Coordinates of C-alpha atoms and ligand atoms in Angstrom, one line a residue:
X21 CA -4.4 -24.9 -9.8
X22 CA -1.7 -24.2 -12.4
X23 CA -1.6 -25.2 -16.1
X24 CA 1.7 -24.9 -18.0
X25 CA 1.5 -23.7 -21.5
X26 CA 4.6 -23.5 -23.8
X27 CA 5.4 -19.9 -22.9
X28 CA 3.9 -19.2 -19.5
X29 CA 2.2 -20.8 -16.5
X30 CA -1.4 -19.9 -16.2
X31 CA -2.8 -20.0 -12.7
X32 CA -6.5 -20.7 -12.6
X33 CA -9.1 -20.6 -9.8
X34 CA -12.8 -21.4 -10.1
X35 CA -14.0 -20.8 -6.6
X36 CA -14.1 -18.0 -4.1
X37 CA -13.1 -18.2 -0.4
X38 CA -16.3 -17.2 1.5
X39 CA -17.5 -18.4 4.9
X40 CA -14.5 -20.7 5.3
X41 CA -15.2 -22.7 2.2
X42 CA -14.4 -22.6 -1.5
X43 CA -17.7 -21.7 -3.2
X44 CA -18.8 -21.3 -6.8
X45 CA -19.1 -17.6 -7.7
X46 CA -22.5 -16.2 -8.3
X47 CA -21.7 -15.2 -11.9
X48 CA -19.6 -16.5 -14.7
X49 CA -17.4 -13.5 -15.5
X50 CA -13.7 -14.0 -15.2
X51 CA -10.7 -11.7 -14.4
X52 CA -7.8 -12.4 -16.7
X53 CA -4.3 -11.5 -15.4
X54 CA -1.8 -10.4 -17.9
X55 CA 2.0 -10.5 -17.3
X56 CA 3.4 -6.9 -17.4
X57 CA 6.7 -8.5 -18.4
X58 CA 5.4 -10.2 -21.5
X59 CA 1.8 -9.3 -22.2
X60 CA 0.9 -13.0 -21.9
X61 CA -2.0 -14.5 -20.0
X62 CA -0.8 -15.8 -16.6
X63 CA -4.0 -16.2 -14.6
X64 CA -7.7 -16.4 -14.5
X65 CA -10.1 -16.1 -11.5
X66 CA -13.8 -15.5 -11.0
X67 CA -14.7 -11.8 -11.2
X68 CA -16.7 -11.3 -8.0
X69 CA -20.2 -10.0 -8.4
X70 CA -22.5 -8.2 -6.0
X71 CA -24.0 -11.6 -5.0
X72 CA -20.5 -12.7 -3.9
X73 CA -20.0 -9.5 -1.9
X74 CA -23.4 -10.1 -0.3
X75 CA -22.5 -13.7 0.6
X76 CA -19.1 -12.6 2.0
X77 CA -20.6 -9.8 4.1
X78 CA -23.3 -12.2 5.3
X79 CA -20.6 -14.7 6.4
X80 CA -18.5 -12.0 8.0
X81 CA -21.6 -10.7 9.8
X82 CA -22.6 -14.1 11.2
X83 CA -19.0 -14.8 12.3
X84 CA -18.8 -11.4 14.0
X85 CA -22.3 -11.6 15.7
X86 CA -21.6 -15.0 17.3
X87 CA -20.9 -14.1 20.9
X88 CA -18.7 -17.2 21.4
X89 CA -17.0 -16.6 18.0
X90 CA -14.1 -14.4 16.9
X91 CA -15.2 -11.2 18.5
X92 CA -16.0 -12.9 21.8
X93 CA -13.0 -15.1 22.4
X94 CA -10.2 -14.0 24.6
X95 CA -7.6 -11.7 22.9
X96 CA -4.9 -14.3 23.8
X97 CA -6.8 -16.9 21.8
X98 CA -7.1 -14.6 18.8
X99 CA -3.3 -13.9 19.2
X100 CA -2.7 -17.6 18.8
X101 CA -4.7 -17.7 15.6
X102 CA -2.7 -14.7 14.3
X103 CA 0.6 -16.5 15.1
X104 CA -0.6 -19.6 13.2
X105 CA -1.8 -17.5 10.3
X106 CA 1.7 -15.8 10.2
X107 CA 3.3 -19.2 10.1
X108 CA 1.2 -20.3 7.2
X109 CA 2.0 -17.1 5.3
X110 CA 5.7 -17.6 6.0
X111 CA 5.5 -21.2 4.6
X112 CA 4.3 -19.6 1.3
X113 CA 6.6 -16.6 1.2
X114 CA 8.4 -17.4 -2.0
X115 CA 5.2 -18.1 -3.7
X116 CA 3.7 -14.8 -2.5
X117 CA 6.7 -12.9 -3.8
X118 CA 6.7 -14.7 -7.1
X119 CA 2.9 -14.2 -7.7
X120 CA 3.1 -10.5 -6.8
X121 CA 6.1 -9.8 -8.9
X122 CA 4.7 -11.7 -11.9
X123 CA 1.4 -9.7 -11.8
X124 CA 2.5 -6.1 -11.0
X125 CA 6.1 -6.0 -12.2
X126 CA 7.6 -5.5 -8.7
X127 CA 11.3 -6.5 -8.9
X128 CA 11.5 -9.9 -7.2
X129 CA 14.2 -8.6 -4.8
X130 CA 11.7 -6.0 -3.5
X131 CA 8.9 -8.6 -3.4
X132 CA 11.2 -10.9 -1.3
X133 CA 12.0 -8.2 1.1
X134 CA 8.5 -6.7 1.5
X135 CA 5.6 -8.7 0.2
X136 CA 7.0 -12.0 1.4
X137 CA 7.7 -10.9 5.0
X138 CA 5.8 -7.8 5.9
X139 CA 2.3 -9.5 6.4
X140 CA 3.6 -12.2 8.8
X141 CA 5.7 -9.6 10.7
X142 CA 2.6 -7.4 11.1
X143 CA 0.4 -10.3 12.2
X144 CA 3.0 -11.1 15.0
X145 CA 3.2 -7.5 15.9
X146 CA -0.5 -7.2 16.4
X147 CA -0.8 -10.6 18.1
X148 CA 1.7 -9.1 20.7
X149 CA -0.2 -5.9 21.0
X150 CA -3.7 -7.4 21.5
X151 CA -2.2 -10.0 23.9
X152 CA -0.9 -7.1 26.0
X153 CA -4.0 -4.9 25.9
X154 CA -5.4 -4.9 29.5
X155 CA -8.7 -3.8 30.9
X156 CA -8.2 0.0 31.5
X157 CA -9.8 1.6 34.5
X158 CA -9.3 5.4 35.1
X159 CA -9.9 7.5 38.1
X160 CA -12.7 9.9 37.1
X161 CA -12.1 13.6 37.8
X162 CA -15.6 13.8 39.3
X163 CA -14.9 10.8 41.5
X164 CA -15.5 7.1 40.9
X165 CA -13.9 4.8 38.4
X166 CA -14.4 4.7 34.6
X167 CA -13.6 1.5 32.7
X168 CA -12.6 2.2 29.1
X169 CA -13.7 -0.8 27.1
X170 CA -12.2 -1.4 23.6
X171 CA -14.4 -3.6 21.5
X172 CA -14.1 -4.6 17.9
X173 CA -15.7 -2.2 15.5
X174 CA -17.5 -5.0 13.5
X175 CA -17.5 -6.2 9.9
X176 CA -14.7 -4.6 7.9
X177 CA -14.6 -4.0 4.1
X178 CA -10.9 -3.9 3.2
X179 CA -10.1 -2.5 -0.3
X180 CA -6.6 -2.9 -1.6
X181 CA -4.6 -1.6 -4.6
X182 CA -2.2 -3.5 -6.8
X183 CA 1.1 -1.9 -6.0
X184 CA 1.9 -3.8 -2.7
X185 CA -1.2 -6.0 -2.6
X186 CA -0.1 -8.3 0.3
X187 CA 1.5 -5.7 2.5
X188 CA -1.3 -3.3 2.1
X189 CA -3.9 -5.9 2.7
X190 CA -2.1 -6.9 5.9
X191 CA -2.1 -3.2 7.1
X192 CA -5.9 -3.8 7.3
X193 CA -6.5 -7.4 8.2
X194 CA -3.7 -7.8 10.8
X195 CA -5.1 -5.0 13.2
X196 CA -8.7 -5.8 12.3
X197 CA -8.3 -9.5 13.2
X198 CA -6.4 -8.7 16.4
X199 CA -9.2 -6.3 17.4
X200 CA -11.8 -9.1 16.9
X201 CA -13.3 -7.8 13.6
X202 CA -14.2 -10.0 10.7
X203 CA -13.4 -9.0 7.1
X204 CA -14.3 -9.0 3.5
X205 CA -11.1 -8.3 1.5
X206 CA -11.5 -7.0 -2.1
X207 CA -8.2 -7.2 -3.9
X208 CA -7.5 -5.2 -7.1
X209 CA -8.2 -7.0 -10.4
X210 CA -4.6 -6.6 -11.4
X211 CA -3.3 -8.6 -8.4
X212 CA -5.7 -11.4 -7.6
X213 CA -3.6 -14.5 -7.7
X214 CA -1.7 -13.7 -4.5
X215 CA -5.1 -13.1 -2.8
X216 CA -6.0 -16.7 -3.4
X217 CA -2.8 -17.7 -1.7
X218 CA -3.8 -15.6 1.3
X219 CA -7.1 -17.5 1.4
X220 CA -5.2 -20.8 1.4
X221 CA -3.0 -19.6 4.2
X222 CA -6.0 -18.5 6.3
X223 CA -7.7 -21.8 5.7
X224 CA -4.6 -23.8 6.6
X225 CA -4.2 -21.7 9.7
X226 CA -7.7 -22.7 10.9
X227 CA -9.0 -19.1 10.9
X228 CA -12.7 -19.7 11.8
X229 CA -15.2 -19.7 8.9
X230 CA -16.4 -16.2 7.9
X231 CA -13.7 -14.3 9.7
X232 CA -11.8 -13.7 6.4
X233 CA -13.6 -13.7 3.1
X234 CA -12.0 -12.7 -0.2
X235 CA -13.8 -11.4 -3.2
X236 CA -11.7 -10.1 -6.1
X237 CA -13.2 -7.6 -8.5
X238 CA -13.3 -4.1 -9.8
X239 CA -14.5 -0.8 -8.6
X240 CA -18.2 -1.5 -8.9
X241 CA -18.2 -4.3 -6.4
X242 CA -15.8 -2.2 -4.3
X243 CA -18.4 0.5 -4.2
X244 CA -21.1 -2.2 -3.4
X245 CA -19.0 -3.3 -0.4
X246 CA -18.4 0.3 0.8
X247 CA -22.2 1.0 0.9
X248 CA -23.3 -2.4 2.1
X249 CA -25.7 -2.1 5.0
X250 CA -24.0 -4.9 7.0
X251 CA -20.5 -3.4 6.9
X252 CA -19.3 -1.3 9.9
X253 CA -15.9 0.1 8.8
X254 CA -14.0 0.6 5.5
X255 CA -10.2 0.4 5.2
X256 CA -9.1 1.7 1.8
X257 CA -5.8 2.1 0.1
X258 CA -5.8 3.5 -3.4
X259 CA -6.0 6.7 -5.5
X260 CA -7.2 10.0 -4.1
X261 CA -10.0 10.1 -6.6
X262 CA -11.4 6.7 -5.5
X263 CA -10.8 7.7 -1.8
X264 CA -12.9 10.9 -2.2
X265 CA -15.8 8.9 -3.7
X266 CA -15.6 6.3 -0.9
X267 CA -15.4 9.1 1.7
X268 CA -18.6 10.6 0.3
X269 CA -20.4 7.3 0.7
X270 CA -19.0 6.7 4.2
X271 CA -19.9 10.3 5.1
X272 CA -23.5 9.8 4.1
X273 CA -23.7 6.6 6.0
X274 CA -21.7 7.9 9.0
X275 CA -19.5 4.8 8.5
X276 CA -15.9 5.0 9.9
X277 CA -13.3 4.9 7.2
X278 CA -9.5 4.9 7.0
X279 CA -8.1 6.2 3.7
X280 CA -4.5 5.8 2.5
X281 CA -4.3 7.7 -0.7
X282 CA -1.8 9.2 -3.2
X283 CA 1.3 11.2 -2.7
X284 CA 3.8 13.6 -4.3
X285 CA 6.4 13.7 -1.6
X286 CA 9.7 15.7 -1.4
X287 CA 13.2 14.4 -1.3
X288 CA 14.9 17.4 0.3
X289 CA 18.6 17.6 -0.4
X290 CA 20.2 20.1 2.0
X291 CA 23.3 22.0 0.9
X292 CA 25.6 19.9 3.1
X293 CA 24.3 16.5 1.9
X294 CA 26.6 13.6 0.9
X295 CA 26.1 13.1 -2.8
X296 CA 28.6 10.2 -3.5
X297 CA 26.5 7.6 -5.3
X298 CA 28.6 4.8 -3.9
X299 CA 27.5 5.8 -0.4
X300 CA 23.9 6.8 -1.0
X301 CA 22.7 4.9 -4.1
X302 CA 20.8 2.2 -2.2
X303 CA 19.1 4.6 0.1
X304 CA 18.3 6.9 -2.8
X305 CA 16.6 4.0 -4.6
X306 CA 14.4 3.2 -1.6
X307 CA 13.5 6.9 -1.3
X308 CA 12.7 7.7 -4.9
X309 CA 12.3 4.7 -7.3
X310 CA 11.5 1.6 -5.3
X311 CA 8.9 -0.7 -7.0
X312 CA 9.4 1.0 -10.4
X313 CA 8.1 4.3 -8.8
X314 CA 4.8 2.6 -8.0
X315 CA 5.1 3.3 -4.3
X316 CA 2.8 5.9 -2.7
X317 CA 5.3 7.5 -0.3
X318 CA 8.3 8.0 -2.7
X319 CA 9.9 11.4 -2.9
X320 CA 9.5 12.1 -6.6
X321 CA 10.0 15.9 -6.2
X322 CA 13.7 16.2 -5.5
X323 CA 14.5 19.6 -4.0
X324 CA 18.0 20.7 -4.7
X325 CA 19.9 23.8 -3.3
X326 CA 20.6 26.4 -6.0
X327 CA 24.3 26.2 -5.1
X328 CA 24.5 22.5 -5.9
X329 CA 21.7 22.2 -8.4
X330 CA 23.9 21.0 -11.3
X331 CA 25.6 18.5 -9.0
X332 CA 22.3 17.0 -7.8
X333 CA 21.0 16.7 -11.4
X334 CA 24.2 14.9 -12.4
X335 CA 24.0 12.5 -9.5
X336 CA 20.4 11.7 -10.1
X337 CA 21.0 11.3 -13.9
X338 CA 23.8 8.8 -13.2
X339 CA 21.8 7.0 -10.6
X340 CA 18.6 6.7 -12.7
X341 CA 20.6 5.9 -15.8
X342 CA 22.5 3.1 -14.1
X343 CA 19.3 1.0 -13.2
X344 CA 19.1 -2.5 -14.4
X345 CA 15.8 -2.7 -16.2
X346 CA 14.3 -6.1 -17.0
X347 CA 11.8 -8.9 -16.3
X348 CA 10.6 -8.4 -12.7
X349 CA 11.3 -12.1 -11.9
X350 CA 15.0 -11.8 -12.7
X351 CA 17.2 -11.6 -9.6
X352 CA 19.3 -8.6 -10.8
X353 CA 16.3 -6.4 -12.0
X354 CA 16.0 -3.1 -10.2
X355 CA 13.3 -1.6 -12.4
X356 CA 10.6 -3.9 -13.8
X357 CA 7.7 -3.0 -16.0
X358 CA 4.7 -0.8 -15.1
X359 CA 1.9 -2.9 -13.7
X360 CA -0.4 -2.5 -16.7
X361 CA -0.4 -1.1 -20.2
X362 CA -2.8 1.6 -19.0
X363 CA -0.3 2.6 -16.3
X364 CA 2.6 2.6 -18.8
X365 CA 0.5 4.9 -21.1
X366 CA -0.3 7.2 -18.2
X367 CA 3.4 7.5 -17.2
X368 CA 4.4 8.2 -20.8
X369 CA 1.6 10.9 -20.9
X370 CA 3.2 12.6 -18.0
X371 CA 6.7 12.4 -19.6
X372 CA 5.3 14.1 -22.7
X373 CA 3.6 16.7 -20.6
X374 CA 6.8 17.4 -18.7
X375 CA 8.6 17.9 -22.0
X376 CA 5.9 20.2 -23.5
X377 CA 6.0 22.3 -20.3
X378 CA 9.7 22.9 -20.8
X379 CA 11.3 20.3 -18.6
X380 CA 14.7 19.0 -19.7
X381 CA 15.0 15.2 -19.7
X382 CA 18.5 14.3 -18.5
X383 CA 18.1 10.5 -18.7
X384 CA 15.4 8.1 -19.8
X385 CA 12.2 9.6 -21.3
X386 CA 11.3 6.6 -23.4
X387 CA 11.0 2.8 -23.5
X388 CA 14.2 0.7 -23.0
X389 CA 15.4 -0.4 -26.5
X390 CA 16.3 -3.9 -25.3
X391 CA 12.8 -4.8 -24.1
X392 CA 10.6 -5.8 -27.0
X393 CA 7.5 -6.6 -25.0
X394 CA 6.0 -5.7 -21.6
X395 CA 5.1 -2.4 -20.2
X396 CA 8.5 -0.9 -19.6
X397 CA 9.5 2.8 -19.1
X398 CA 13.0 4.0 -18.5
X399 CA 13.7 5.8 -15.2
X400 CA 13.5 9.4 -16.1
X401 CA 14.9 12.6 -14.6
X402 CA 13.5 16.0 -15.4
X403 CA 15.7 19.1 -14.7
X404 CA 14.7 22.8 -15.0
X405 CA 11.2 22.2 -13.7
X406 CA 9.6 24.2 -10.9
X407 CA 7.0 23.2 -8.4
X408 CA 4.1 24.5 -10.5
X409 CA 4.6 22.1 -13.4
X410 CA 2.0 19.3 -13.8
X411 CA 4.7 16.7 -13.3
X412 CA 5.6 18.3 -9.9
X413 CA 2.0 18.5 -8.7
X414 CA 0.3 15.3 -9.8
X415 CA 1.1 11.8 -8.8
X416 CA 2.7 10.0 -11.7
X417 CA 3.1 6.5 -10.1
X418 CA 6.1 5.6 -12.2
X419 CA 9.9 6.1 -12.3
X420 CA 9.9 9.8 -13.0
X421 CA 11.7 12.4 -10.9
X422 CA 11.5 16.2 -11.0
X423 CA 14.5 18.2 -9.8
X424 CA 13.4 21.5 -8.3
X425 CA 15.8 24.3 -7.3
X426 CA 15.5 26.2 -4.0
X427 CA 17.4 28.9 -2.1
X428 CA 17.7 28.3 1.6
X429 CA 16.1 25.8 4.0
X430 CA 13.0 27.9 4.5
X431 CA 12.2 27.9 0.8
X432 CA 12.9 24.1 0.6
X433 CA 10.3 23.6 3.3
X434 CA 7.8 26.0 1.7
X435 CA 8.1 24.1 -1.6
X436 CA 7.8 20.7 0.1
X437 CA 4.6 22.0 1.7
X438 CA 3.3 23.5 -1.5
X439 CA 1.5 20.3 -2.5
X440 CA -2.0 18.9 -2.4
X441 CA -0.5 15.8 -0.8
X442 CA 1.4 15.0 2.4
X443 CA 2.3 11.3 2.7
X444 CA 6.1 10.7 2.8
X445 CA 9.4 12.4 2.2
X446 CA 13.1 12.4 3.1
X447 CA 15.7 14.9 4.2
X448 CA 19.4 14.5 3.3
X449 CA 22.0 16.3 5.3
X450 CA 25.4 15.6 6.9
X451 CA 24.0 17.1 10.1
X452 CA 21.2 14.9 11.6
X453 CA 20.0 17.7 13.9
X454 CA 19.6 20.1 11.0
X455 CA 17.8 17.4 9.0
X456 CA 15.5 16.7 12.0
X457 CA 14.7 20.4 12.3
X458 CA 13.6 20.4 8.6
X459 CA 11.7 17.1 8.8
X460 CA 9.7 18.5 11.7
X461 CA 8.4 21.4 9.6
X462 CA 7.3 19.3 6.6
X463 CA 3.5 18.8 6.4
X464 CA 3.4 15.1 5.9
X465 CA 2.4 11.8 7.6
X466 CA 5.8 10.1 7.5
X467 CA 9.3 11.4 6.8
X468 CA 12.8 10.0 7.1
X469 CA 16.3 11.3 7.6
X470 CA 17.4 9.6 4.5
X471 CA 15.7 6.3 3.4
X472 CA 12.9 4.6 5.4
X473 CA 10.2 2.1 5.0
X474 CA 7.0 2.3 7.1
X475 CA 7.7 0.5 10.4
X476 CA 5.0 -1.8 11.9
X477 CA 5.2 0.1 15.2
X478 CA 4.9 3.6 13.8
X479 CA 1.6 5.2 12.6
X480 CA 1.5 5.4 8.8
X481 CA -0.8 7.6 6.7
X482 CA -1.2 11.0 5.1
X483 CA -2.4 14.6 5.5
X484 CA -4.3 16.7 3.0
X485 CA -5.2 14.7 -0.1
X486 CA -3.0 11.8 1.0
X487 CA -5.7 10.4 3.3
X488 CA -7.4 10.3 6.6
X489 CA -6.6 8.2 9.7
X490 CA -3.6 6.0 10.4
X491 CA -2.6 2.4 9.8
X492 CA 0.2 0.5 11.7
X493 CA 1.3 1.0 15.3
X494 CA -1.2 1.0 18.2
X495 CA -3.1 3.7 16.3
X496 CA -3.7 1.1 13.5
X497 CA -5.3 -1.2 16.1
X498 CA -7.4 1.6 17.6
X499 CA -8.9 2.3 14.1
X500 CA -10.7 -1.1 14.4
X501 CA -11.9 -0.6 17.9
X502 CA -14.9 1.2 19.5
X503 CA -14.4 2.9 22.8
X504 CA -17.0 2.6 25.6
X505 CA -16.8 4.4 29.0
X506 CA -18.4 2.3 31.7
X507 CA -19.0 4.4 34.8
X508 CA -18.5 2.0 37.7
Ligands
LIG21 P1 -7.5 2.8 -7.4 O1 -8.0 3.8 -6.5 O2 -7.9 2.8 -8.8 O3 -7.9 1.3 -6.9 C1 -7.6 0.9 -5.6 C2 -8.6 -0.2 -5.1 O4 -9.9 0.4 -5.0 C3 -8.9 -1.3 -6.2 O5 -9.1 -2.5 -5.5 C4 -10.1 -0.8 -6.9 O6 -10.8 -1.9 -7.5 C5 -10.9 -0.2 -5.8 N1 -11.7 0.9 -6.2 C6 -11.5 1.9 -7.1 N2 -12.5 2.8 -7.1 C7 -13.4 2.4 -6.1 C8 -14.6 2.9 -5.6 N3 -15.2 4.0 -6.1 N4 -15.2 2.3 -4.6 C9 -14.7 1.2 -4.1 N5 -13.5 0.6 -4.5 C10 -12.9 1.2 -5.5 O7 -5.9 2.8 -7.2 P2 -4.8 1.9 -7.8 O8 -4.5 2.4 -9.2 O9 -5.1 0.4 -7.7 O10 -3.6 2.1 -6.9 C11 -2.7 3.2 -7.0 C12 -3.0 4.3 -6.1 O11 -3.0 3.9 -4.7 C13 -2.0 5.4 -6.1 O12 -2.7 6.7 -6.1 C14 -1.2 5.3 -4.9 O13 -0.6 6.4 -4.4 C15 -2.3 4.8 -3.9 N6 -1.6 4.1 -2.8 C16 -1.6 4.7 -1.6 C17 -1.0 4.1 -0.5 C18 -1.0 4.7 0.8 O14 -0.8 4.0 1.8 N7 -1.3 6.0 1.0 C19 -0.3 2.9 -0.7 C20 -0.3 2.4 -2.0 C21 -0.9 3.0 -3.0

């Protein structure tokens, strides 16, 4: 339900989607959603409590345990449900993009290209994959036949961050649903309004009651979900700190968990790279600044060859300085606000730290003078920093790039690998074979020869402190399946 006020539209929900119906929440607390563009109230929803998580897990458990229900029906039938769900999401794609952009500051152009389309694409991808999965019988080496059965892992707790709330939720629910699992999705409090739209789409698609349940709330109910005795698997995307805490709980409970965490990836510019902004500007944007720098796999450490260091700094300075900063809902905006005031303060804290550590700001470094409200930070480039600086080691999650000098490809690779993280990265060279050779030596979960976005068919995830396990691709489906060997 939406109420128009003189300055903004406030979207309100009073009920939670649990067990296939809209139910009153167990408590009276509310989550208020504040526009990062204006600081105004734009939404209010129930703040889920432990009782709501218990009800949602109970509904998911009953739906899963019904032998004629979701987990027991033929994969082709589930695939049909996934296709219908994709269609209902597509029908709402503009609304999804608008809600996400208005809550987290994602430029609407980015939201239209990703948040509005990735989830339905992924549902259709996994509908295809589960439809194709056949009974597998192997010849045993000791004779006889062994059937390898893939069964759904059970009730899934899916915990999602605010930066790509719909896409990252779909990284979990699309393969989990395809596998035959049921879910409780816990969106981040910053991005709850789009989650209600997802519930509406699931309802309209006729997803059976209890298969998808959505309870918005903070970390306390997230932790309650993680440790709930009736949950069989956790899929988490978020910060490394929260991921470690969740991993500890799951370790204690021997509960399978997939963790997609933070990053501090390298954009490796080789000495033969094309540096004409007219040719590479769009790709550079996707690799370094997309979604206001609030994207986990961005290459925010730019590694520049000593011989062309000044040139790389000049190009990045011109590139970052040319960005159109503005209200995330404006069509021409390239850089919107940080998602929250706290996130803006955090990014500014890192900029101050970069300066006090001796970094040279070549563009940005402050708030844009033409934005008198909202949580805006200028895209900022630091030169004369090395890989030991705090801003080169910690994830900032904002539009801040460090340009680090190296001498020779081996040193570039050594610097790229000298990080606690290993999630993304790109290599820039006029010679694709050379770039490939470098990419193969970088310790990371994904890397592109120039720009890329995670492809539904390719495994996505990190090494080191960037996570455990993989989403997307057949590997993402396997993460929601148990294997059983039946000796025939
Ligand atoms: P966050 O870890 O604070 O919160 C993420 C989600 O986890 C939220 O829903 C939050 O309520 C919940 N949560 C937090 N602590 C919890 C706990 N102890 N137990 C259970 N649930 C808990 O992260 P954020 O600030 O929302 O998101 C930004 C972070 O996410 C960045 O570090 C970013 O790199 C990371 N991220 C990673 C990927 C990836 O695929 N690797 C993708 C996007 C974002």
